Amino acid sequence: MNNNYYETLDENFINALNLCETNHTHEQLISMLKNGNIPQKQIAALKLEKITSQDDAQTLLSNLTGQDGKIREAVSMRLKEFMSNCEFIPYFNLEDNAQIFLDAITDINGNICRNIICAIETQKENENFCKIFIPKLEDLTLNLLDIVEKFDFQDGKYKVNKEAFKLYWCLETIYVFWDKMNTQKLKEIILRAKDINEYTIREKAAKILMNNIEDDELIQARKELKNDKNYYVRRF
């Protein structure tokens, strides 16, 4: 690597350090989230202490997708905290942003997926949010199953790709929202996921079945997974 690369790296580090050490008003942080560069947006998200308006909430959410990974992860961390606080929830247009949340639970960064699942778990009893978000989750999961079922996972030759990764996180989200889903779609998703020859997917199917779902086929599926060849599947 040439000297210019290291000079740029040093400069970015110094700029980020200066941002961390500088006191900013709430308005300045929101402005950086709207118009800043990567370090500015990342630091602004991390330093943001409150949400005071719908504009604040939407500005934060607008940085959850389509941004550099450092920004997305910082925003997801803050959303996890803000959405667990009933004081801030009214500022979030949750129904209007259902697609953003869906995109975020299938981010390439697992930390972001985990943070956003925790964030939206607070809305499990929000009927308006669930009415919009859950059909999107069901459709995405079924579409991903259509793709992943065709993969050859045999002999360790297959490298898990983004579709399998997305399916994994969709199933993790379903574990949270299972009782709000269409019963037949939930059943179809579990019965298909349990037969995929990739243990991380079967593991999530088994985890969902830890819930008390009274259905003869799903009870049988639970028994099958309890005897799975993989320990991480059997443990549930």
GROMACS .gro file of C-alpha atoms in nm:
model
  236
    1MET     CA    1   0.000   0.000   0.000
    2ASN     CA    2   0.124   0.350  -0.083
    3ASN     CA    3   0.187   0.633   0.158
    4ASN     CA    4  -0.131   0.813   0.051
    5TYR     CA    5  -0.337   0.524   0.191
    6TYR     CA    6  -0.175   0.551   0.534
    7GLU     CA    7  -0.197   0.930   0.530
    8THR     CA    8  -0.571   0.906   0.459
    9LEU     CA    9  -0.612   0.642   0.731
   10ASP     CA   10  -0.428   0.860   0.983
   11GLU     CA   11  -0.631   1.163   0.882
   12ASN     CA   12  -0.961   0.975   0.923
   13PHE     CA   13  -0.853   0.849   1.264
   14ILE     CA   14  -0.758   1.199   1.381
   15ASN     CA   15  -1.086   1.341   1.251
   16ALA     CA   16  -1.285   1.070   1.428
   17LEU     CA   17  -1.091   1.129   1.750
   18ASN     CA   18  -1.160   1.501   1.731
   19LEU     CA   19  -1.530   1.435   1.677
   20CYS     CA   20  -1.538   1.209   1.983
   21GLU     CA   21  -1.370   1.467   2.202
   22THR     CA   22  -1.578   1.762   2.083
   23ASN     CA   23  -1.905   1.852   2.253
   24HIS     CA   24  -2.194   1.880   2.009
   25THR     CA   25  -2.545   2.007   2.057
   26HIS     CA   26  -2.837   1.781   1.975
   27GLU     CA   27  -2.907   1.991   1.665
   28GLN     CA   28  -2.547   1.956   1.546
   29LEU     CA   29  -2.562   1.578   1.581
   30ILE     CA   30  -2.883   1.561   1.378
   31SER     CA   31  -2.726   1.784   1.114
   32MET     CA   32  -2.424   1.552   1.092
   33LEU     CA   33  -2.657   1.252   1.052
   34LYS     CA   34  -2.822   1.432   0.762
   35ASN     CA   35  -2.522   1.574   0.583
   36GLY     CA   36  -2.202   1.433   0.734
   37ASN     CA   37  -1.937   1.200   0.600
   38ILE     CA   38  -1.884   0.845   0.729
   39PRO     CA   39  -1.698   0.929   1.055
   40GLN     CA   40  -1.933   1.219   1.126
   41LYS     CA   41  -2.247   1.010   1.083
   42GLN     CA   42  -2.104   0.722   1.287
   43ILE     CA   43  -1.999   0.945   1.577
   44ALA     CA   44  -2.322   1.146   1.562
   45ALA     CA   45  -2.529   0.829   1.596
   46LEU     CA   46  -2.321   0.704   1.887
   47LYS     CA   47  -2.333   1.040   2.067
   48LEU     CA   48  -2.705   1.101   2.016
   49GLU     CA   49  -2.871   1.091   2.359
   50LYS     CA   50  -3.237   1.145   2.280
   51ILE     CA   51  -3.506   1.168   2.014
   52THR     CA   52  -3.705   1.489   2.028
   53SER     CA   53  -3.916   1.479   1.711
   54GLN     CA   54  -4.033   1.266   1.421
   55ASP     CA   55  -3.764   1.433   1.212
   56ASP     CA   56  -3.497   1.310   1.454
   57ALA     CA   57  -3.633   0.956   1.441
   58GLN     CA   58  -3.661   0.953   1.062
   59THR     CA   59  -3.312   1.096   1.023
   60LEU     CA   60  -3.173   0.815   1.234
   61LEU     CA   61  -3.374   0.550   1.048
   62SER     CA   62  -3.266   0.686   0.710
   63ASN     CA   63  -2.910   0.589   0.800
   64LEU     CA   64  -2.996   0.230   0.888
   65THR     CA   65  -2.975   0.108   0.528
   66GLY     CA   66  -2.780   0.215   0.221
   67GLN     CA   67  -2.490   0.353   0.424
   68ASP     CA   68  -2.139   0.239   0.513
   69GLY     CA   69  -2.134  -0.051   0.757
   70LYS     CA   70  -1.985   0.159   1.037
   71ILE     CA   71  -2.282   0.395   1.016
   72ARG     CA   72  -2.541   0.118   0.992
   73GLU     CA   73  -2.406  -0.064   1.295
   74ALA     CA   74  -2.388   0.254   1.506
   75VAL     CA   75  -2.745   0.344   1.410
   76SER     CA   76  -2.870  -0.006   1.488
   77MET     CA   77  -2.715   0.013   1.836
   78ARG     CA   78  -2.888   0.341   1.908
   79LEU     CA   79  -3.222   0.222   1.769
   80LYS     CA   80  -3.204  -0.079   1.998
   81GLU     CA   81  -3.177   0.159   2.293
   82PHE     CA   82  -3.422   0.428   2.178
   83MET     CA   83  -3.696   0.182   2.081
   84SER     CA   84  -3.683   0.019   2.423
   85ASN     CA   85  -3.775   0.356   2.576
   86CYS     CA   86  -4.148   0.432   2.565
   87GLU     CA   87  -4.067   0.803   2.578
   88PHE     CA   88  -3.917   0.792   2.228
   89ILE     CA   89  -4.138   0.537   2.052
   90PRO     CA   90  -4.414   0.786   1.953
   91TYR     CA   91  -4.165   0.970   1.732
   92PHE     CA   92  -4.099   0.667   1.512
   93ASN     CA   93  -4.329   0.617   1.213
   94LEU     CA   94  -4.305   0.242   1.261
   95GLU     CA   95  -4.561   0.133   1.003
   96ASP     CA   96  -4.416   0.358   0.733
   97ASN     CA   97  -4.069   0.218   0.798
   98ALA     CA   98  -4.154  -0.153   0.804
   99GLN     CA   99  -3.950  -0.217   0.489
  100ILE     CA  100  -3.644  -0.047   0.636
  101PHE     CA  101  -3.666  -0.275   0.940
  102LEU     CA  102  -3.707  -0.578   0.716
  103ASP     CA  103  -3.398  -0.482   0.515
  104ALA     CA  104  -3.203  -0.428   0.837
  105ILE     CA  105  -3.283  -0.769   0.987
  106THR     CA  106  -3.122  -0.922   0.677
  107ASP     CA  107  -2.815  -0.696   0.672
  108ILE     CA  108  -2.483  -0.859   0.582
  109ASN     CA  109  -2.360  -0.759   0.930
  110GLY     CA  110  -2.500  -0.997   1.190
  111ASN     CA  111  -2.462  -0.740   1.468
  112ILE     CA  112  -2.703  -0.511   1.285
  113CYS     CA  113  -2.952  -0.795   1.236
  114ARG     CA  114  -2.939  -0.879   1.605
  115ASN     CA  115  -2.975  -0.518   1.718
  116ILE     CA  116  -3.277  -0.451   1.497
  117ILE     CA  117  -3.454  -0.771   1.597
  118CYS     CA  118  -3.418  -0.654   1.957
  119ALA     CA  119  -3.545  -0.310   1.857
  120ILE     CA  120  -3.859  -0.429   1.679
  121GLU     CA  121  -3.931  -0.693   1.943
  122THR     CA  122  -4.059  -0.400   2.150
  123GLN     CA  123  -4.338  -0.367   1.892
  124LYS     CA  124  -4.469  -0.721   1.916
  125GLU     CA  125  -4.797  -0.601   2.063
  126ASN     CA  126  -4.827  -0.311   1.819
  127GLU     CA  127  -5.105  -0.439   1.592
  128ASN     CA  128  -5.056  -0.171   1.328
  129PHE     CA  129  -4.685  -0.243   1.294
  130CYS     CA  130  -4.734  -0.621   1.290
  131LYS     CA  131  -5.010  -0.593   1.030
  132ILE     CA  132  -4.761  -0.440   0.785
  133PHE     CA  133  -4.430  -0.593   0.891
  134ILE     CA  134  -4.525  -0.958   0.934
  135PRO     CA  135  -4.668  -1.024   0.584
  136LYS     CA  136  -4.346  -0.876   0.445
  137LEU     CA  137  -4.145  -1.107   0.672
  138GLU     CA  138  -4.352  -1.410   0.568
  139ASP     CA  139  -4.316  -1.337   0.196
  140LEU     CA  140  -3.942  -1.274   0.217
  141THR     CA  141  -3.886  -1.593   0.416
  142LEU     CA  142  -4.083  -1.804   0.169
  143ASN     CA  143  -3.898  -1.648  -0.126
  144LEU     CA  144  -3.563  -1.721   0.040
  145LEU     CA  145  -3.670  -2.080   0.105
  146ASP     CA  146  -3.744  -2.117  -0.267
  147ILE     CA  147  -3.383  -2.018  -0.338
  148VAL     CA  148  -3.201  -2.193  -0.054
  149GLU     CA  149  -3.380  -2.527  -0.104
  150LYS     CA  150  -3.200  -2.557  -0.437
  151PHE     CA  151  -2.851  -2.524  -0.288
  152ASP     CA  152  -2.618  -2.819  -0.251
  153PHE     CA  153  -2.477  -2.814   0.101
  154GLN     CA  154  -2.311  -3.155   0.075
  155ASP     CA  155  -1.954  -3.245   0.172
  156GLY     CA  156  -1.865  -2.902   0.307
  157LYS     CA  157  -1.814  -2.772  -0.046
  158TYR     CA  158  -2.085  -2.513  -0.021
  159LYS     CA  159  -1.997  -2.172   0.116
  160VAL     CA  160  -2.305  -2.020   0.279
  161ASN     CA  161  -2.407  -1.719   0.074
  162LYS     CA  162  -2.618  -1.413   0.138
  163GLU     CA  163  -2.954  -1.583   0.073
  164ALA     CA  164  -2.889  -1.850   0.339
  165PHE     CA  165  -2.763  -1.580   0.573
  166LYS     CA  166  -3.080  -1.376   0.519
  167LEU     CA  167  -3.297  -1.681   0.575
  168TYR     CA  168  -3.118  -1.749   0.903
  169TRP     CA  169  -3.205  -1.401   1.032
  170CYS     CA  170  -3.562  -1.415   0.903
  171LEU     CA  171  -3.613  -1.733   1.104
  172GLU     CA  172  -3.459  -1.568   1.408
  173THR     CA  173  -3.714  -1.287   1.370
  174ILE     CA  174  -3.996  -1.538   1.329
  175TYR     CA  175  -3.896  -1.689   1.664
  176VAL     CA  176  -3.997  -1.354   1.816
  177PHE     CA  177  -4.314  -1.293   1.613
  178TRP     CA  178  -4.435  -1.651   1.555
  179ASP     CA  179  -4.768  -1.606   1.735
  180LYS     CA  180  -4.854  -1.301   1.525
  181MET     CA  181  -4.808  -1.483   1.194
  182ASN     CA  182  -5.048  -1.650   0.957
  183THR     CA  183  -5.076  -2.003   1.095
  184GLN     CA  184  -5.048  -2.182   0.762
  185LYS     CA  185  -4.752  -1.975   0.645
  186LEU     CA  186  -4.575  -2.032   0.976
  187LYS     CA  187  -4.631  -2.405   0.944
  188GLU     CA  188  -4.507  -2.411   0.584
  189ILE     CA  189  -4.194  -2.216   0.675
  190ILE     CA  190  -4.104  -2.447   0.964
  191LEU     CA  191  -4.170  -2.770   0.772
  192ARG     CA  192  -3.958  -2.653   0.480
  193ALA     CA  193  -3.677  -2.511   0.694
  194LYS     CA  194  -3.640  -2.831   0.899
  195ASP     CA  195  -3.550  -3.027   0.586
  196ILE     CA  196  -3.276  -2.798   0.458
  197ASN     CA  197  -2.937  -2.965   0.468
  198GLU     CA  198  -2.766  -2.677   0.649
  199TYR     CA  199  -2.768  -2.707   1.025
  200THR     CA  200  -2.792  -2.335   1.101
  201ILE     CA  201  -3.128  -2.322   0.922
  202ARG     CA  202  -3.258  -2.636   1.094
  203GLU     CA  203  -3.133  -2.492   1.423
  204LYS     CA  204  -3.359  -2.189   1.379
  205ALA     CA  205  -3.655  -2.412   1.288
  206ALA     CA  206  -3.595  -2.607   1.609
  207LYS     CA  207  -3.573  -2.285   1.807
  208ILE     CA  208  -3.910  -2.166   1.674
  209LEU     CA  209  -4.060  -2.501   1.773
  210MET     CA  210  -3.959  -2.440   2.134
  211ASN     CA  211  -4.277  -2.234   2.145
  212ASN     CA  212  -4.594  -2.418   2.232
  213ILE     CA  213  -4.733  -2.464   1.880
  214GLU     CA  214  -5.015  -2.718   1.886
  215ASP     CA  215  -5.013  -2.889   1.548
  216ASP     CA  216  -4.960  -3.260   1.485
  217GLU     CA  217  -4.717  -3.211   1.195
  218LEU     CA  218  -4.514  -2.954   1.387
  219ILE     CA  219  -4.506  -3.175   1.695
  220GLN     CA  220  -4.363  -3.450   1.474
  221ALA     CA  221  -4.117  -3.201   1.326
  222ARG     CA  222  -4.004  -3.111   1.678
  223LYS     CA  223  -3.938  -3.479   1.750
  224GLU     CA  224  -3.734  -3.514   1.430
  225LEU     CA  225  -3.521  -3.215   1.513
  226LYS     CA  226  -3.467  -3.343   1.867
  227ASN     CA  227  -3.295  -3.639   1.700
  228ASP     CA  228  -3.103  -3.436   1.444
  229LYS     CA  229  -2.748  -3.540   1.363
  230ASN     CA  230  -2.621  -3.196   1.464
  231TYR     CA  231  -2.586  -3.104   1.832
  232TYR     CA  232  -2.679  -2.739   1.781
  233VAL     CA  233  -3.012  -2.848   1.632
  234ARG     CA  234  -3.081  -3.117   1.895
  235ARG     CA  235  -3.021  -2.883   2.189
  236PHE     CA  236  -3.351  -2.702   2.142
   0.00000   0.00000   0.00000
